[in-house]
Each structure stands twice: as structure tokens, then as C-alpha cells.
Tab-separated table of C-alpha atoms and ligand atoms in Angstrom:
chain	number	residue	atom	x	y	z
A	11	UNK	CA	-18.901	-9.676	-18.895
A	12	UNK	CA	-19.241	-7.131	-16.097
A	13	UNK	CA	-16.079	-5.331	-15.164
A	14	UNK	CA	-14.836	-5.859	-11.587
A	15	UNK	CA	-13.337	-3.229	-9.276
A	16	UNK	CA	-9.764	-4.492	-9.757
A	17	UNK	CA	-10.142	-4.236	-13.545
A	18	UNK	CA	-11.545	-0.729	-13.287
A	19	UNK	CA	-8.483	0.299	-11.284
A	20	UNK	CA	-6.246	-1.270	-13.940
A	21	UNK	CA	-8.010	0.806	-16.607
A	22	UNK	CA	-7.360	3.930	-14.523
A	23	UNK	CA	-3.671	2.990	-14.379
A	24	UNK	CA	-3.724	2.654	-18.178
A	25	UNK	CA	-5.533	5.998	-18.561
A	26	UNK	CA	-2.852	7.685	-16.442
A	27	UNK	CA	-0.254	6.907	-19.122
A	28	UNK	CA	-1.818	9.655	-21.257
A	29	UNK	CA	-1.603	12.324	-18.534
A	30	UNK	CA	-0.314	15.692	-19.704
A	31	UNK	CA	1.070	17.121	-16.482
A	32	UNK	CA	4.404	18.856	-17.178
A	33	UNK	CA	3.771	21.537	-14.519
A	34	UNK	CA	2.918	19.392	-11.489
A	35	UNK	CA	4.425	16.070	-12.628
A	36	UNK	CA	1.417	14.591	-10.871
A	37	UNK	CA	-0.217	12.151	-13.271
A	38	UNK	CA	-3.782	11.042	-12.714
A	39	UNK	CA	-5.888	8.446	-14.502
A	40	UNK	CA	-9.589	7.757	-14.218
A	41	UNK	CA	-11.834	5.017	-15.566
A	42	UNK	CA	-15.558	5.726	-15.559
A	43	UNK	CA	-18.013	2.860	-15.887
A	44	UNK	CA	-21.449	3.659	-17.310
A	45	UNK	CA	-24.460	1.559	-16.346
A	46	UNK	CA	-24.651	0.237	-19.918
A	47	UNK	CA	-21.175	-1.270	-19.474
A	48	UNK	CA	-19.290	1.339	-21.505
A	49	UNK	CA	-15.975	2.525	-20.180
A	50	UNK	CA	-14.591	6.055	-20.487
A	51	UNK	CA	-10.967	6.804	-19.677
A	52	UNK	CA	-9.623	10.198	-18.635
A	53	UNK	CA	-6.361	11.784	-17.565
A	54	UNK	CA	-5.426	15.172	-16.196
A	55	UNK	CA	-4.495	17.738	-18.844
A	56	UNK	CA	-2.559	20.758	-17.623
A	57	UNK	CA	-1.950	24.086	-19.296
A	58	UNK	CA	0.823	26.719	-19.358
A	59	UNK	CA	-1.750	29.251	-18.152
A	60	UNK	CA	-2.534	26.881	-15.239
A	61	UNK	CA	-6.258	27.525	-14.696
A	62	UNK	CA	-7.482	25.889	-17.930
A	63	UNK	CA	-6.160	22.534	-16.704
A	64	UNK	CA	-8.645	19.742	-16.144
A	65	UNK	CA	-8.620	16.779	-13.774
A	66	UNK	CA	-8.752	13.168	-14.934
A	67	UNK	CA	-12.224	12.614	-13.466
A	68	UNK	CA	-13.799	15.528	-15.311
A	69	UNK	CA	-12.077	14.477	-18.532
A	70	UNK	CA	-13.673	11.031	-18.242
A	71	UNK	CA	-17.116	12.431	-17.389
A	72	UNK	CA	-16.929	15.002	-20.176
A	73	UNK	CA	-16.127	12.300	-22.700
A	74	UNK	CA	-19.055	10.181	-21.535
A	75	UNK	CA	-21.562	13.033	-21.326
A	76	UNK	CA	-20.596	14.382	-24.731
A	77	UNK	CA	-21.165	10.903	-26.186
A	78	UNK	CA	-24.680	10.868	-24.715
A	79	UNK	CA	-24.120	8.602	-21.737
A	80	UNK	CA	-25.720	9.824	-18.536
A	81	UNK	CA	-26.116	6.882	-16.157
A	82	UNK	CA	-23.018	5.947	-14.240
A	83	UNK	CA	-22.022	3.154	-11.912
A	84	UNK	CA	-18.508	3.849	-10.647
A	85	UNK	CA	-15.223	5.620	-11.273
A	86	UNK	CA	-11.712	4.395	-10.449
A	87	UNK	CA	-8.996	6.962	-9.818
A	88	UNK	CA	-5.227	6.586	-9.416
A	89	UNK	CA	-2.617	9.307	-9.237
A	90	UNK	CA	0.866	10.115	-8.141
A	91	UNK	CA	3.921	12.235	-8.813
A	92	UNK	CA	6.593	10.902	-11.149
A	93	UNK	CA	9.409	9.606	-8.973
A	94	UNK	CA	7.421	10.482	-5.855
A	95	UNK	CA	5.642	8.557	-3.165
A	96	UNK	CA	3.150	6.230	-4.780
A	97	UNK	CA	1.887	4.796	-1.479
A	98	UNK	CA	-1.077	7.131	-1.254
A	99	UNK	CA	-4.486	7.090	-2.818
A	100	UNK	CA	-5.463	10.064	-4.975
A	101	UNK	CA	-8.837	11.204	-3.732
A	102	UNK	CA	-10.890	13.408	-6.059
A	103	UNK	CA	-10.575	17.157	-5.522
A	104	UNK	CA	-13.534	19.205	-4.318
A	105	UNK	CA	-14.351	20.550	-7.760
A	106	UNK	CA	-14.506	17.025	-9.169
A	107	UNK	CA	-16.712	15.827	-6.304
A	108	UNK	CA	-19.189	18.600	-7.082
A	109	UNK	CA	-18.944	17.958	-10.834
A	110	UNK	CA	-19.682	14.264	-10.277
A	111	UNK	CA	-22.592	15.209	-7.989
A	112	UNK	CA	-24.414	16.733	-10.933
A	113	UNK	CA	-24.539	13.480	-12.897
A	114	UNK	CA	-24.764	10.667	-10.357
A	115	UNK	CA	-26.821	9.327	-7.488
A	116	UNK	CA	-24.737	10.195	-4.393
A	117	UNK	CA	-25.965	7.247	-2.315
A	118	UNK	CA	-25.019	4.604	-4.875
A	119	UNK	CA	-22.343	5.974	-7.219
A	120	UNK	CA	-19.027	4.411	-6.207
A	121	UNK	CA	-15.560	5.966	-6.198
A	122	UNK	CA	-12.730	3.420	-6.178
A	123	UNK	CA	-9.296	4.517	-5.027
A	124	UNK	CA	-6.036	2.580	-4.868
A	125	UNK	CA	-2.360	3.466	-4.419
A	126	UNK	CA	-0.270	3.046	-7.558
A	127	UNK	CA	2.236	0.795	-5.851
A	128	UNK	CA	-0.472	-1.432	-4.368
A	129	UNK	CA	-3.368	-1.319	-6.831
A	130	UNK	CA	-4.988	-4.332	-5.200
A	131	UNK	CA	-5.638	-2.269	-2.048
A	132	UNK	CA	-8.885	-0.739	-3.220
A	133	UNK	CA	-10.962	1.575	-1.076
A	134	UNK	CA	-14.535	2.092	-2.190
A	135	UNK	CA	-16.607	5.120	-1.229
A	136	UNK	CA	-19.984	6.316	-2.297
A	137	UNK	CA	-20.086	9.902	-3.507
A	138	UNK	CA	-22.243	10.681	-0.481
A	139	UNK	CA	-19.403	9.603	1.800
A	140	UNK	CA	-16.981	11.967	0.065
A	141	UNK	CA	-19.458	14.802	-0.366
A	142	UNK	CA	-22.047	14.693	2.435
A	143	UNK	CA	-25.011	17.079	2.549
A	144	UNK	CA	-24.300	18.018	-1.036
A	145	UNK	CA	-25.899	20.668	-3.207
A	146	UNK	CA	-27.403	19.350	-6.420
A	147	UNK	CA	-29.922	19.947	-9.211
A	148	UNK	CA	-32.912	19.307	-6.902
A	149	UNK	CA	-31.948	22.242	-4.695
A	150	UNK	CA	-32.810	24.606	-7.519
A	151	UNK	CA	-36.368	23.306	-7.979
B	25	THU	N1	-5.736	16.109	-10.293
B	25	THU	C1	-6.633	15.270	-10.882
B	25	THU	O1	-6.557	15.013	-12.099
B	25	THU	N2	-7.599	14.722	-10.121
B	25	THU	C2	-7.737	14.936	-8.795
B	25	THU	O2	-8.734	14.568	-8.218
B	25	THU	C3	-6.665	15.605	-8.049
B	25	THU	C4	-5.790	16.467	-8.886
B	25	THU	C5	-4.694	16.725	-11.103
B	25	THU	C6	-4.847	18.200	-11.327
B	25	THU	C7	-3.428	18.604	-11.624
B	25	THU	O3	-3.179	18.389	-13.006
B	25	THU	C8	-2.590	17.631	-10.827
B	25	THU	O4	-3.438	16.551	-10.501
B	25	THU	C9	-2.001	18.221	-9.563
B	25	THU	O5	-2.973	18.799	-8.786
């Protein structure tokens, strides 16, 4: 059965439970849906040396790509600071937007965002909306 947007957000909430974020206390979860129906979960993983840390979105994509999946439909992302304000959506950072650009169709790939304290309030963007006039593989041809 195809997975709906609300379910994808719920998977992102579940993925967030695994976040390793002792330095920022900002836990992020992502659920990436491949076109073949497979689901890949990711969380942010921080590091004492700071720069080696990775965002939830890139964790999910790296899992999928390293398993051989390369066609993607949508990603759901939720994030927030422990004990902080959970009213806001967690939009993907610039690095993640560019990373996602490499492996998706900007006009159709969907990014679903919802606040942790109101997960039913889902905002859906295409990658193109979040990263207009983007630079991608075709630019190097
Ligand atoms: N973070 C993500 O995992 N995804 C985003 O799109 C925004 C930021 C993580 C990185 C870092 O571990 C923490 O959130 C605070 O920036």
C-alpha cells in the first residue's frame, strides 16, 4: 500500500529517536521514500570534532544510495531542540538541499515538513521551490 504524507512524517518522527546530537541538542529525523516504495530513515549524527557531523537528510540518502536505490519520490523531515520550541518546521539546510539536488528531479521531488508538536500540519515543497535556479550534474556536460 502506498505510504501517505502523514505516515512519512510519522516515520521521520520515529527516525528522530535515534538522533545523536549531544552538542546541539537539536534532534532531526528524516524519512526518505524511494519510487519503488522502500523507506530509508535517517537522523543527524554529531561529532566531538563538530565538522564530521551529518544531517538527518544526508544520512537517509546515503543509506539509500549505498543500497543501490537511486529514484526518489519524497522526504519528510522533522526536527527540534530537546525542551525547546517545537512549533517550528525544520527546513533542510543549504548543504542538504544541494546534496538532494544531485539525486532527484527538482520539479517533482517533494520535501514534507511539519512541526513536532503539530505533525498533522504538513507543508509540502518541491526541491525546486527550496533551491531555485540550482546547479546540478547537467551543468557539467
Ligand atoms: N540538522 C539536520 O540534521 N538537518 C537539517 O536540515 C538542519 C540541521 C542538524 C545538524 C546538527 O546536528 C543539528 O541539526 C543542529 O544544526
